[in-house]
mmCIF file of C-alpha atoms in Angstrom:
data_model
loop_
_atom_site.group_PDB
_atom_site.id
_atom_site.type_symbol
_atom_site.label_atom_id
_atom_site.label_comp_id
_atom_site.label_asym_id
_atom_site.label_seq_id
_atom_site.Cartn_x
_atom_site.Cartn_y
_atom_site.Cartn_z
ATOM 1 C CA MET N 1 -0.355 0.290 -0.007
ATOM 2 C CA GLY N 2 1.258 3.286 -0.936
ATOM 3 C CA ASN N 3 1.757 6.421 1.682
ATOM 4 C CA ARG N 4 -1.029 9.610 2.042
ATOM 5 C CA VAL N 5 -0.304 12.395 0.355
ATOM 6 C CA SER N 6 0.135 14.742 3.263
ATOM 7 C CA PHE N 7 -1.972 17.964 1.019
ATOM 8 C CA ASP N 8 -2.478 21.073 3.460
ATOM 9 C CA LEU N 9 -6.687 20.265 3.590
ATOM 10 C CA TYR N 10 -7.099 23.964 4.735
ATOM 11 C CA CYS N 11 -7.890 26.377 2.504
ATOM 12 C CA PRO N 12 -5.632 29.831 2.118
ATOM 13 C CA GLY N 13 -5.130 31.647 4.628
ATOM 14 C CA ARG N 14 -4.959 29.112 8.190
ATOM 15 C CA ARG N 15 -8.671 29.421 7.435
ATOM 16 C CA LYS N 16 -10.529 26.280 8.019
ATOM 17 C CA CYS N 17 -12.627 24.317 5.383
ATOM 18 C CA LYS N 18 -16.073 23.455 5.338
ATOM 19 C CA MET N 19 -15.649 20.714 4.515
ATOM 20 C CA GLU N 20 -16.510 17.938 5.987
ATOM 21 C CA ARG N 21 -15.782 13.993 5.733
ATOM 22 C CA GLY N 22 -17.642 11.253 4.288
ATOM 23 C CA GLY N 23 -19.189 13.462 0.982
ATOM 24 C CA ILE N 24 -22.102 14.811 3.533
ATOM 25 C CA MET N 25 -21.843 17.776 1.701
ATOM 26 C CA TYR N 26 -22.273 16.429 -1.755
ATOM 27 C CA GLU N 27 -25.302 14.382 -0.575
ATOM 28 C CA GLY N 28 -26.763 15.602 -2.156
ATOM 29 C CA LEU N 29 -24.859 15.900 -5.767
ATOM 30 C CA VAL N 30 -23.741 12.518 -6.162
ATOM 31 C CA ALA N 31 -27.687 11.695 -5.960
ATOM 32 C CA HIS N 32 -28.219 13.564 -9.067
ATOM 33 C CA LEU N 33 -25.763 12.386 -10.517
ATOM 34 C CA GLN N 34 -27.243 8.575 -9.703
ATOM 35 C CA GLU N 35 -30.476 9.640 -11.092
ATOM 36 C CA ASN N 36 -29.263 11.329 -14.539
ATOM 37 C CA PRO N 37 -25.335 9.617 -15.317
ATOM 38 C CA ALA N 38 -23.270 12.851 -16.398
ATOM 39 C CA ASN N 39 -21.194 10.306 -19.291
ATOM 40 C CA GLN N 40 -22.251 11.355 -21.917
ATOM 41 C CA TYR N 41 -21.386 15.362 -20.931
ATOM 42 C CA THR N 42 -20.133 18.014 -23.057
ATOM 43 C CA VAL N 43 -16.962 20.056 -22.693
ATOM 44 C CA LYS N 44 -18.826 22.592 -21.184
ATOM 45 C CA GLU N 45 -21.265 20.797 -18.863
ATOM 46 C CA ALA N 46 -18.157 18.646 -16.763
ATOM 47 C CA GLU N 47 -16.928 22.858 -16.422
ATOM 48 C CA LYS N 48 -20.049 22.940 -15.267
ATOM 49 C CA LEU N 49 -19.923 20.669 -13.063
ATOM 50 C CA ALA N 50 -16.322 21.932 -11.451
ATOM 51 C CA ASP N 51 -17.862 24.677 -10.348
ATOM 52 C CA ARG N 52 -20.789 22.859 -8.459
ATOM 53 C CA VAL N 53 -18.630 21.262 -6.327
ATOM 54 C CA LEU N 54 -16.801 23.951 -5.644
ATOM 55 C CA GLU N 55 -19.482 25.948 -4.957
ATOM 56 C CA GLU N 56 -22.164 23.271 -3.205
ATOM 57 C CA GLY N 57 -18.413 22.954 -0.677
ATOM 58 C CA GLY N 58 -17.891 26.485 -0.060
ATOM 59 C CA TYR N 59 -14.891 27.130 -2.382
ATOM 60 C CA GLY N 60 -17.318 29.598 -4.589
ATOM 61 C CA ASP N 61 -15.342 32.430 -3.413
ATOM 62 C CA ILE N 62 -12.227 30.279 -3.255
ATOM 63 C CA SER N 63 -8.459 32.847 -3.537
ATOM 64 C CA GLY N 64 -5.575 30.939 -4.093
ATOM 65 C CA PRO N 65 -5.066 26.681 -5.159
ATOM 66 C CA THR N 66 -7.842 24.856 -4.686
ATOM 67 C CA PRO N 67 -8.178 22.027 -1.556
ATOM 68 C CA ILE N 68 -8.897 19.246 -3.785
ATOM 69 C CA VAL N 69 -7.237 16.390 -1.659
ATOM 70 C CA ALA N 70 -10.294 17.362 0.894
ATOM 71 C CA ILE N 71 -12.151 18.173 -1.365
ATOM 72 C CA ALA N 72 -11.926 14.144 -3.166
ATOM 73 C CA GLY N 73 -11.819 13.767 0.321
ATOM 74 C CA ALA N 74 -15.823 14.414 0.693
ATOM 75 C CA PHE N 75 -17.255 12.924 -1.798
ATOM 76 C CA GLY N 76 -15.107 9.438 0.619
ATOM 77 C CA ILE N 77 -11.919 8.758 -1.971
ATOM 78 C CA SER N 78 -8.904 8.271 0.272
ATOM 79 C CA THR N 79 -5.242 10.120 -1.745
ATOM 80 C CA PHE N 80 -2.299 7.953 -1.564
ATOM 81 C CA LYS N 81 0.857 8.057 -3.316
ATOM 82 C CA GLU N 82 1.415 4.370 -5.039
ATOM 83 C CA ALA N 83 5.543 4.029 -5.917
ATOM 84 C CA ASN N 84 5.725 1.647 -8.552
ATOM 85 C CA MET N 85 3.542 2.946 -10.810
ATOM 86 C CA PRO N 86 3.752 1.808 -14.548
ATOM 87 C CA GLU N 87 5.819 3.730 -16.824
ATOM 88 C CA ASP N 88 2.547 5.327 -18.805
ATOM 89 C CA ILE N 89 0.072 5.945 -16.304
ATOM 90 C CA SER N 90 0.786 8.847 -13.605
ATOM 91 C CA GLY N 91 -2.409 7.442 -11.237
ATOM 92 C CA ASN N 92 -4.918 5.912 -11.108
ATOM 93 C CA ILE N 93 -8.902 5.706 -9.664
ATOM 94 C CA TYR N 94 -10.453 2.481 -7.779
ATOM 95 C CA VAL N 95 -13.626 1.739 -6.968
ATOM 96 C CA GLY N 96 -15.245 -1.178 -5.233
ATOM 97 C CA GLY N 97 -13.252 -4.366 -5.844
ATOM 98 C CA THR N 98 -10.672 -5.560 -4.306
ATOM 99 C CA THR N 99 -9.764 -1.963 -3.128
ATOM 100 C CA ARG N 100 -11.044 -2.163 0.412
ATOM 101 C CA ASP N 101 -8.000 -5.744 0.711
ATOM 102 C CA ILE N 102 -5.439 -3.555 -0.647
ATOM 103 C CA TYR N 103 -6.242 -0.151 1.246
ATOM 104 C CA ASN N 104 -8.484 -0.978 3.394
ATOM 105 C CA THR N 105 -10.713 1.420 1.887
ATOM 106 C CA ASP N 106 -13.409 1.472 -1.307
ATOM 107 C CA ARG N 107 -12.769 4.466 -2.506
ATOM 108 C CA VAL N 108 -9.478 5.111 -4.305
ATOM 109 C CA ILE N 109 -6.638 7.743 -5.728
ATOM 110 C CA VAL N 110 -3.514 7.048 -6.740
ATOM 111 C CA VAL N 111 -0.843 9.988 -7.828
ATOM 112 C CA GLY N 112 3.278 8.800 -8.829
ATOM 113 C CA ASP N 113 5.337 9.524 -6.300
ATOM 114 C CA ARG N 114 8.476 10.929 -8.417
ATOM 115 C CA GLU N 115 5.324 12.540 -10.180
ATOM 116 C CA GLU N 116 5.367 16.727 -9.460
ATOM 117 C CA TYR N 117 3.781 17.875 -6.824
ATOM 118 C CA PHE N 118 1.746 19.818 -8.140
ATOM 119 C CA HIS N 119 0.452 17.113 -11.121
ATOM 120 C CA GLN N 120 -0.041 15.172 -8.201
ATOM 121 C CA ARG N 121 -2.870 17.330 -7.517
ATOM 122 C CA PHE N 122 -4.120 17.705 -11.925
ATOM 123 C CA ILE N 123 -4.052 13.713 -11.066
ATOM 124 C CA VAL N 124 -6.157 13.970 -8.010
ATOM 125 C CA ALA N 125 -9.055 16.225 -10.135
ATOM 126 C CA HIS N 126 -8.415 14.327 -12.809
ATOM 127 C CA GLU N 127 -9.881 11.172 -11.415
ATOM 128 C CA LEU N 128 -12.744 12.625 -9.517
ATOM 129 C CA ALA N 129 -14.115 13.397 -13.057
ATOM 130 C CA HIS N 130 -13.992 9.940 -13.692
ATOM 131 C CA TYR N 131 -15.200 9.219 -10.329
ATOM 132 C CA LEU N 132 -18.056 11.926 -10.831
ATOM 133 C CA MET N 133 -18.791 11.611 -14.766
ATOM 134 C CA ASP N 134 -18.500 7.509 -15.415
ATOM 135 C CA TYR N 135 -18.576 5.633 -12.172
ATOM 136 C CA VAL N 136 -21.899 8.030 -10.400
ATOM 137 C CA GLY N 137 -24.487 5.799 -11.748
ATOM 138 C CA SER N 138 -22.734 3.321 -14.163
ATOM 139 C CA PRO N 139 -23.652 -0.273 -13.277
ATOM 140 C CA GLU N 140 -20.430 -0.714 -11.011
ATOM 141 C CA SER N 141 -21.353 1.549 -9.447
ATOM 142 C CA SER N 142 -25.003 -0.615 -8.122
ATOM 143 C CA ASP N 143 -23.003 -3.172 -7.408
ATOM 144 C CA ARG N 144 -19.944 -2.954 -4.960
ATOM 145 C CA ARG N 145 -18.129 -6.388 -6.414
ATOM 146 C CA LEU N 146 -17.423 -4.957 -9.596
ATOM 147 C CA LEU N 147 -14.051 -2.809 -9.776
ATOM 148 C CA PHE N 148 -13.871 0.442 -11.919
ATOM 149 C CA SER N 149 -10.962 2.210 -12.219
ATOM 150 C CA ARG N 150 -9.575 4.889 -14.418
ATOM 151 C CA THR N 151 -5.894 5.187 -15.248
ATOM 152 C CA TYR N 152 -4.392 8.368 -15.790
ATOM 153 C CA PRO N 153 -2.690 7.958 -19.119
ATOM 154 C CA ARG N 154 0.926 9.824 -19.120
ATOM 155 C CA LYS N 155 0.667 10.369 -22.936
ATOM 156 C CA GLY N 156 -3.305 10.033 -25.238
ATOM 157 C CA HIS N 157 -5.774 11.623 -23.886
ATOM 158 C CA ASP N 158 -7.279 13.039 -27.067
ATOM 159 C CA SER N 159 -10.791 10.894 -26.590
ATOM 160 C CA ASP N 160 -13.927 12.995 -25.544
ATOM 161 C CA VAL N 161 -14.303 11.334 -22.208
ATOM 162 C CA GLU N 162 -10.143 12.114 -21.078
ATOM 163 C CA ILE N 163 -10.568 15.348 -23.153
ATOM 164 C CA ARG N 164 -14.147 16.259 -20.874
ATOM 165 C CA ALA N 165 -11.590 14.588 -17.807
ATOM 166 C CA ASP N 166 -9.014 17.001 -18.039
ATOM 167 C CA ARG N 167 -11.310 19.776 -18.766
ATOM 168 C CA PHE N 168 -13.373 19.612 -15.802
ATOM 169 C CA ALA N 169 -9.863 18.782 -13.331
ATOM 170 C CA ALA N 170 -8.492 22.675 -14.989
ATOM 171 C CA GLU N 171 -11.847 24.511 -13.887
ATOM 172 C CA LEU N 172 -12.011 22.899 -10.593
ATOM 173 C CA LEU N 173 -8.559 23.938 -9.742
ATOM 174 C CA MET N 174 -8.227 27.076 -12.133
ATOM 175 C CA PRO N 175 -11.580 28.467 -12.387
ATOM 176 C CA ALA N 176 -12.168 30.205 -15.449
ATOM 177 C CA LYS N 177 -13.772 33.594 -13.302
ATOM 178 C CA GLN N 178 -10.688 33.319 -11.322
ATOM 179 C CA PHE N 179 -7.963 32.639 -13.433
ATOM 180 C CA ILE N 180 -8.668 35.788 -15.376
ATOM 181 C CA ARG N 181 -9.169 38.176 -12.509
ATOM 182 C CA GLN N 182 -5.095 36.721 -11.515
ATOM 183 C CA TYR N 183 -4.158 36.788 -15.188
ATOM 184 C CA LEU N 184 -5.125 40.896 -16.094
ATOM 185 C CA LYS N 185 -4.099 41.457 -12.381
ATOM 186 C CA ALA N 186 -0.339 39.674 -13.506
ATOM 187 C CA MET N 187 0.151 40.720 -16.561
ATOM 188 C CA GLU N 188 -0.082 44.760 -15.239
ATOM 189 C CA ASN N 189 2.101 44.007 -12.518
ATOM 190 C CA SER N 190 4.308 42.823 -14.604
ATOM 191 C CA GLY N 191 4.287 45.289 -17.019
ATOM 192 C CA TYR N 192 3.034 42.252 -20.049
ATOM 193 C CA HIS N 193 5.593 39.930 -18.668
ATOM 194 C CA MET N 194 4.185 36.372 -20.090
ATOM 195 C CA ARG N 195 7.055 34.676 -19.236
ATOM 196 C CA TYR N 196 6.630 36.094 -15.834
ATOM 197 C CA THR N 197 2.322 35.750 -15.346
ATOM 198 C CA VAL N 198 3.356 32.110 -16.716
ATOM 199 C CA ILE N 199 4.987 32.007 -12.994
ATOM 200 C CA TYR N 200 2.694 34.136 -11.448
ATOM 201 C CA LEU N 201 -0.841 32.032 -12.071
ATOM 202 C CA SER N 202 1.409 27.795 -11.487
ATOM 203 C CA ASN N 203 2.355 29.455 -8.003
ATOM 204 C CA TYR N 204 -0.755 31.031 -7.317
ATOM 205 C CA PHE N 205 -3.301 28.134 -8.924
ATOM 206 C CA GLU N 206 -0.427 25.316 -7.182
ATOM 207 C CA THR N 207 -0.639 23.621 -11.532
ATOM 208 C CA LYS N 208 2.197 22.997 -13.793
ATOM 209 C CA LYS N 209 2.798 25.936 -15.970
ATOM 210 C CA SER N 210 1.815 23.700 -19.011
ATOM 211 C CA SER N 211 -1.487 23.192 -17.409
ATOM 212 C CA VAL N 212 -1.687 27.516 -16.919
ATOM 213 C CA GLU N 213 -0.347 27.547 -20.428
ATOM 214 C CA ARG N 214 -3.240 25.870 -21.484
ATOM 215 C CA ARG N 215 -5.362 27.210 -19.579
ATOM 216 C CA MET N 216 -5.370 30.744 -21.627
ATOM 217 C CA LYS N 217 -5.964 29.200 -24.835
ATOM 218 C CA GLU N 218 -8.897 27.485 -22.472
ATOM 219 C CA VAL N 219 -10.385 30.638 -20.522
ATOM 220 C CA ILE N 220 -7.629 34.056 -22.349
ATOM 221 C CA TYR N 221 -7.906 33.541 -26.352
#
């Protein structure tokens, strides 16, 4: 079994989060997705789902990095580092099947322990997307004896399912309104220096610079 990822579970500024354990805060959202499965969501609908997760978790006005591990935990998902990930995989989610026997809990997201910290955060958000859009309301969700698993491949994010999960993760970690506001602030403060702006946004949202650059294309350009 891997070691638990030791992310900070508190909101920026050390303000204690409103998040509760065991998915209590998100019971209504999960119930909605059980009745209305999101497996056919478009990219835009995936972004709206991410916004709803933020709003219902009390993070609609969040400043700074999204506490992604705490949010996953509120859906009852434990997050672990894994030392022996396959070369072509950076993360995975396991629900049901033999998951409890291995991890002592039946909902788990694992990330490669050699991945960059900022990338680990994105992997967790991406796998949470698979949980909400591909698991909740699926046949596997009605029988815990069935194993649900979706990998985070190092390459090959060009399928509709992976693009949708990536966009959910991007919106959850870098909400569009907040991103635009911080982008404009950084550009003005730096004298419109793009390299500084990318670094600033990367540190502010705790996401990789490549994720920031992709996000710029999605919401700025």
